[in-house]
Amino acid sequence: MLLKRKENKKTKVNKFNIKDKRSQLIIVGSLLIIGGLSLVGGKYLYNYLQNRQEDNMIQNFYEIQEQIDDTNEDTPTESNEVQEEKKEISVSNEEYIAVIKIPKIGLEKGLFKKGSYNNNVNKNIQILDDSSYPDEENGNFILAGHSGSGRVAYFKNLHKLERDDQVSGFYNGAEYKYKVVNMYDIEKTGTANIIRNANKSTLTLVTCRHNTNKQIIIICELVEKA
């Protein structure tokens, strides 16, 4: 009789141990699920807030462009003072100085001036150092962006563009309307051979062709300034 009591006691202990282990596994599993959901939720929240901020900055940019446009209409001949005022309105490290818009691929993105901490291909679409701005006659406005996936892959759909597709650049109170005239691939070497008509104002878009060692070069020519 005493032996049976000991066996029953041992059996109860084993059952309690199994229950404890199951409880621990459930707790650990729940924590992992909660942690995973928090990471995913945090990522979506971060992207949402970033998108909201970018939308607000683009809206502010367009409002500033309207002010510059009004100034242009009110003053046919500008004094140096007015020119300086326009420059102060349009140039800031903290605000967009231009917006690139490509309707075919649903892209509308603000750009920071050269020299800005945010004018970096790992943060934004980058205005390259060798680039001119859109208002320079026969200049070349050169923009580079990431393809592939991820938040900063702003040029991920650039390969879908074709000849005669429309691209707009908004800068210093004007809209510069371009059309695609040429597209070609080059080897990814850190430098880009840009083939364009030097007698025309152009916009050049540069990105990597996803999963290859190639870069896509898209040449656009100015057709209208509005």
Tab-separated table of C-alpha atoms in Angstrom:
chain	number	residue	atom	x	y	z
A	1	MET	CA	0.000	0.000	0.000
A	2	LEU	CA	2.843	2.387	0.793
A	3	LEU	CA	4.500	1.650	-2.564
A	4	LYS	CA	1.371	2.619	-4.483
A	5	ARG	CA	1.144	5.947	-2.659
A	6	LYS	CA	4.713	6.779	-3.680
A	7	GLU	CA	3.988	5.910	-7.295
A	8	ASN	CA	0.882	8.122	-7.306
A	9	LYS	CA	2.873	10.981	-5.867
A	10	LYS	CA	5.540	10.575	-8.554
A	11	THR	CA	2.908	10.497	-11.266
A	12	LYS	CA	1.365	13.730	-9.990
A	13	VAL	CA	4.763	15.427	-9.964
A	14	ASN	CA	5.368	14.389	-13.586
A	15	LYS	CA	1.971	15.731	-14.591
A	16	PHE	CA	2.715	19.042	-12.900
A	17	ASN	CA	6.094	19.222	-14.679
A	18	ILE	CA	4.457	18.620	-18.065
A	19	LYS	CA	1.848	21.293	-17.357
A	20	ASP	CA	4.554	23.759	-16.297
A	21	LYS	CA	6.526	23.107	-19.480
A	22	ARG	CA	3.429	23.567	-21.608
A	23	SER	CA	2.645	26.819	-19.838
A	24	GLN	CA	6.177	28.037	-20.388
A	25	LEU	CA	6.020	27.146	-24.069
A	26	ILE	CA	2.687	28.939	-24.417
A	27	ILE	CA	4.104	32.042	-22.715
A	28	VAL	CA	7.271	32.017	-24.833
A	29	GLY	CA	5.258	31.436	-28.012
A	30	SER	CA	2.874	34.261	-27.127
A	31	LEU	CA	5.768	36.622	-26.446
A	32	LEU	CA	7.363	35.744	-29.782
A	33	ILE	CA	4.085	36.363	-31.605
A	34	ILE	CA	3.560	39.664	-29.796
A	35	GLY	CA	7.137	40.682	-30.558
A	36	GLY	CA	6.739	39.793	-34.230
A	37	LEU	CA	3.478	41.692	-34.509
A	38	SER	CA	5.063	44.672	-32.785
A	39	LEU	CA	7.937	44.700	-35.268
A	40	VAL	CA	5.600	44.465	-38.262
A	41	GLY	CA	3.211	47.005	-36.788
A	42	GLY	CA	6.077	49.349	-35.951
A	43	LYS	CA	7.385	49.131	-39.500
A	44	TYR	CA	3.982	49.943	-40.993
A	45	LEU	CA	3.498	52.788	-38.522
A	46	TYR	CA	6.939	54.194	-39.357
A	47	ASN	CA	6.231	54.013	-43.108
A	48	TYR	CA	2.826	55.606	-42.602
A	49	LEU	CA	4.289	58.509	-40.625
A	50	GLN	CA	7.091	58.946	-43.154
A	51	ASN	CA	4.590	59.010	-46.017
A	52	ARG	CA	2.485	61.575	-44.201
A	53	GLN	CA	5.528	63.744	-43.609
A	54	GLU	CA	6.587	63.499	-47.260
A	55	ASP	CA	3.061	64.363	-48.434
A	56	ASN	CA	3.053	67.441	-46.208
A	57	MET	CA	6.469	68.496	-47.471
A	58	ILE	CA	5.354	68.130	-51.093
A	59	GLN	CA	2.247	70.191	-50.340
A	60	ASN	CA	4.412	72.873	-48.724
A	61	PHE	CA	6.687	72.802	-51.753
A	62	TYR	CA	3.792	73.430	-54.146
A	63	GLU	CA	2.552	76.296	-51.974
A	64	ILE	CA	6.010	77.879	-52.133
A	65	GLN	CA	6.058	77.347	-55.907
A	66	GLU	CA	2.795	79.284	-56.182
A	67	GLN	CA	4.330	82.150	-54.212
A	68	ILE	CA	7.320	82.194	-56.546
A	69	ASP	CA	5.010	82.040	-59.586
A	70	ASP	CA	2.974	84.969	-58.246
A	71	THR	CA	6.179	86.928	-57.754
A	72	ASN	CA	7.163	86.200	-61.362
A	73	GLU	CA	3.810	87.488	-62.636
A	74	ASP	CA	3.871	90.617	-60.484
A	75	THR	CA	7.406	91.666	-61.426
A	76	PRO	CA	8.250	91.464	-65.143
A	77	THR	CA	11.696	92.904	-64.438
A	78	GLU	CA	13.146	91.660	-61.178
A	79	SER	CA	15.379	93.618	-58.868
A	80	ASN	CA	18.268	91.947	-57.085
A	81	GLU	CA	16.258	92.150	-53.871
A	82	VAL	CA	13.357	90.179	-55.372
A	83	GLN	CA	15.737	87.581	-56.800
A	84	GLU	CA	17.297	87.075	-53.373
A	85	GLU	CA	13.834	86.746	-51.815
A	86	LYS	CA	12.902	84.047	-54.332
A	87	LYS	CA	16.150	82.247	-53.636
A	88	GLU	CA	15.458	82.261	-49.889
A	89	ILE	CA	11.953	80.916	-50.477
A	90	SER	CA	13.041	78.069	-52.733
A	91	VAL	CA	16.320	76.840	-51.195
A	92	SER	CA	16.568	75.148	-47.821
A	93	ASN	CA	18.262	72.026	-46.513
A	94	GLU	CA	15.103	71.123	-44.614
A	95	GLU	CA	12.619	71.569	-47.450
A	96	TYR	CA	12.241	70.165	-50.921
A	97	ILE	CA	13.661	72.366	-53.651
A	98	ALA	CA	12.146	70.344	-56.504
A	99	VAL	CA	9.641	67.584	-57.206
A	100	ILE	CA	9.908	64.851	-59.826
A	101	LYS	CA	6.633	63.445	-61.141
A	102	ILE	CA	6.264	60.420	-63.442
A	103	PRO	CA	2.537	59.656	-63.927
A	104	LYS	CA	3.046	56.311	-65.699
A	105	ILE	CA	4.660	54.693	-62.661
A	106	GLY	CA	2.784	56.707	-60.025
A	107	LEU	CA	5.867	58.490	-58.739
A	108	GLU	CA	5.802	61.942	-57.150
A	109	LYS	CA	8.837	62.635	-54.991
A	110	GLY	CA	10.428	65.674	-53.454
A	111	LEU	CA	14.131	66.391	-53.916
A	112	PHE	CA	16.682	68.070	-51.656
A	113	LYS	CA	19.359	70.424	-52.912
A	114	LYS	CA	22.893	69.281	-53.648
A	115	GLY	CA	24.949	69.322	-50.482
A	116	SER	CA	22.001	68.477	-48.254
A	117	TYR	CA	22.382	65.584	-45.815
A	118	ASN	CA	19.150	64.161	-47.249
A	119	ASN	CA	20.305	64.381	-50.873
A	120	ASN	CA	21.540	60.818	-50.690
A	121	VAL	CA	20.505	57.787	-52.746
A	122	ASN	CA	20.150	55.791	-49.513
A	123	LYS	CA	17.606	58.288	-48.197
A	124	ASN	CA	15.952	59.801	-51.228
A	125	ILE	CA	16.206	60.318	-54.964
A	126	GLN	CA	19.574	62.013	-55.329
A	127	ILE	CA	20.503	65.008	-57.466
A	128	LEU	CA	24.013	64.069	-58.583
A	129	ASP	CA	26.894	66.488	-58.078
A	130	ASP	CA	27.508	66.786	-61.829
A	131	SER	CA	23.880	67.741	-62.390
A	132	SER	CA	22.610	71.162	-63.351
A	133	TYR	CA	19.217	72.410	-62.185
A	134	PRO	CA	16.256	72.465	-64.603
A	135	ASP	CA	16.418	76.215	-65.240
A	136	GLU	CA	19.933	76.046	-66.713
A	137	GLU	CA	19.779	76.351	-70.502
A	138	ASN	CA	20.945	73.162	-72.245
A	139	GLY	CA	21.764	71.716	-68.848
A	140	ASN	CA	21.329	68.142	-67.679
A	141	PHE	CA	19.263	67.485	-64.548
A	142	ILE	CA	20.591	64.098	-63.350
A	143	LEU	CA	18.696	62.029	-60.789
A	144	ALA	CA	19.670	58.658	-59.305
A	145	GLY	CA	17.541	56.319	-57.219
A	146	HIS	CA	17.418	52.764	-55.949
A	147	SER	CA	15.457	50.004	-57.654
A	148	GLY	CA	14.549	46.626	-56.167
A	149	SER	CA	12.552	46.590	-52.929
A	150	GLY	CA	12.503	48.567	-49.715
A	151	ARG	CA	11.264	51.976	-48.723
A	152	VAL	CA	13.902	53.964	-50.634
A	153	ALA	CA	13.495	51.994	-53.893
A	154	TYR	CA	11.821	54.997	-55.529
A	155	PHE	CA	12.988	53.997	-59.028
A	156	LYS	CA	11.852	50.368	-58.752
A	157	ASN	CA	9.417	50.808	-61.674
A	158	LEU	CA	11.636	52.992	-63.829
A	159	HIS	CA	12.234	50.101	-66.242
A	160	LYS	CA	8.560	50.332	-67.294
A	161	LEU	CA	9.096	53.683	-69.025
A	162	GLU	CA	9.054	53.852	-72.822
A	163	ARG	CA	9.827	56.429	-75.474
A	164	ASP	CA	7.559	59.500	-75.411
A	165	ASP	CA	6.425	58.873	-71.832
A	166	GLN	CA	5.984	62.109	-69.881
A	167	VAL	CA	8.092	63.235	-66.928
A	168	SER	CA	7.683	66.542	-65.071
A	169	GLY	CA	10.094	68.427	-62.884
A	170	PHE	CA	8.836	71.266	-60.665
A	171	TYR	CA	11.483	73.805	-59.737
A	172	ASN	CA	11.695	77.484	-58.807
A	173	GLY	CA	8.069	78.280	-59.624
A	174	ALA	CA	7.886	76.484	-62.982
A	175	GLU	CA	6.960	73.072	-64.350
A	176	TYR	CA	9.474	71.548	-66.739
A	177	LYS	CA	7.810	68.990	-69.008
A	178	TYR	CA	10.039	66.319	-70.517
A	179	LYS	CA	9.513	63.283	-72.725
A	180	VAL	CA	11.592	60.098	-72.824
A	181	VAL	CA	13.762	60.005	-75.956
A	182	ASN	CA	16.294	57.256	-75.222
A	183	MET	CA	16.935	54.322	-72.884
A	184	TYR	CA	19.963	52.075	-72.622
A	185	ASP	CA	21.864	49.861	-70.190
A	186	ILE	CA	25.469	50.220	-69.062
A	187	GLU	CA	27.760	48.161	-66.868
A	188	LYS	CA	27.622	49.096	-63.198
A	189	THR	CA	31.100	50.548	-62.643
A	190	GLY	CA	30.431	53.598	-60.475
A	191	THR	CA	30.383	55.999	-63.405
A	192	ALA	CA	27.732	56.562	-66.078
A	193	ASN	CA	28.260	57.411	-69.734
A	194	ILE	CA	25.398	59.778	-70.522
A	195	ILE	CA	24.599	60.092	-74.218
A	196	ARG	CA	22.461	63.152	-74.887
A	197	ASN	CA	22.000	66.123	-77.175
A	198	ALA	CA	24.121	68.865	-75.593
A	199	ASN	CA	22.089	71.500	-77.438
A	200	LYS	CA	18.929	70.628	-75.513
A	201	SER	CA	17.880	70.786	-71.870
A	202	THR	CA	17.610	67.250	-70.570
A	203	LEU	CA	16.637	65.176	-67.575
A	204	THR	CA	18.576	61.960	-66.981
A	205	LEU	CA	17.288	59.186	-64.715
A	206	VAL	CA	19.702	56.543	-63.423
A	207	THR	CA	19.003	53.331	-61.521
A	208	CYS	CA	20.189	49.724	-61.261
A	209	ARG	CA	18.516	46.983	-63.248
A	210	HIS	CA	17.330	44.686	-60.478
A	211	ASN	CA	19.286	41.460	-59.930
A	212	THR	CA	21.885	42.320	-62.581
A	213	ASN	CA	25.194	44.162	-62.798
A	214	LYS	CA	23.634	46.713	-65.154
A	215	GLN	CA	22.372	50.258	-64.789
A	216	ILE	CA	19.473	51.780	-66.697
A	217	ILE	CA	19.994	55.230	-68.205
A	218	ILE	CA	16.868	57.110	-69.326
A	219	ILE	CA	17.287	60.351	-71.268
A	220	CYS	CA	14.409	62.846	-71.345
A	221	GLU	CA	14.321	66.092	-73.339
A	222	LEU	CA	12.531	69.284	-72.361
A	223	VAL	CA	9.442	69.940	-74.480
A	224	GLU	CA	7.766	72.732	-72.521
A	225	LYS	CA	8.281	75.044	-69.574
A	226	ALA	CA	5.003	76.098	-67.921
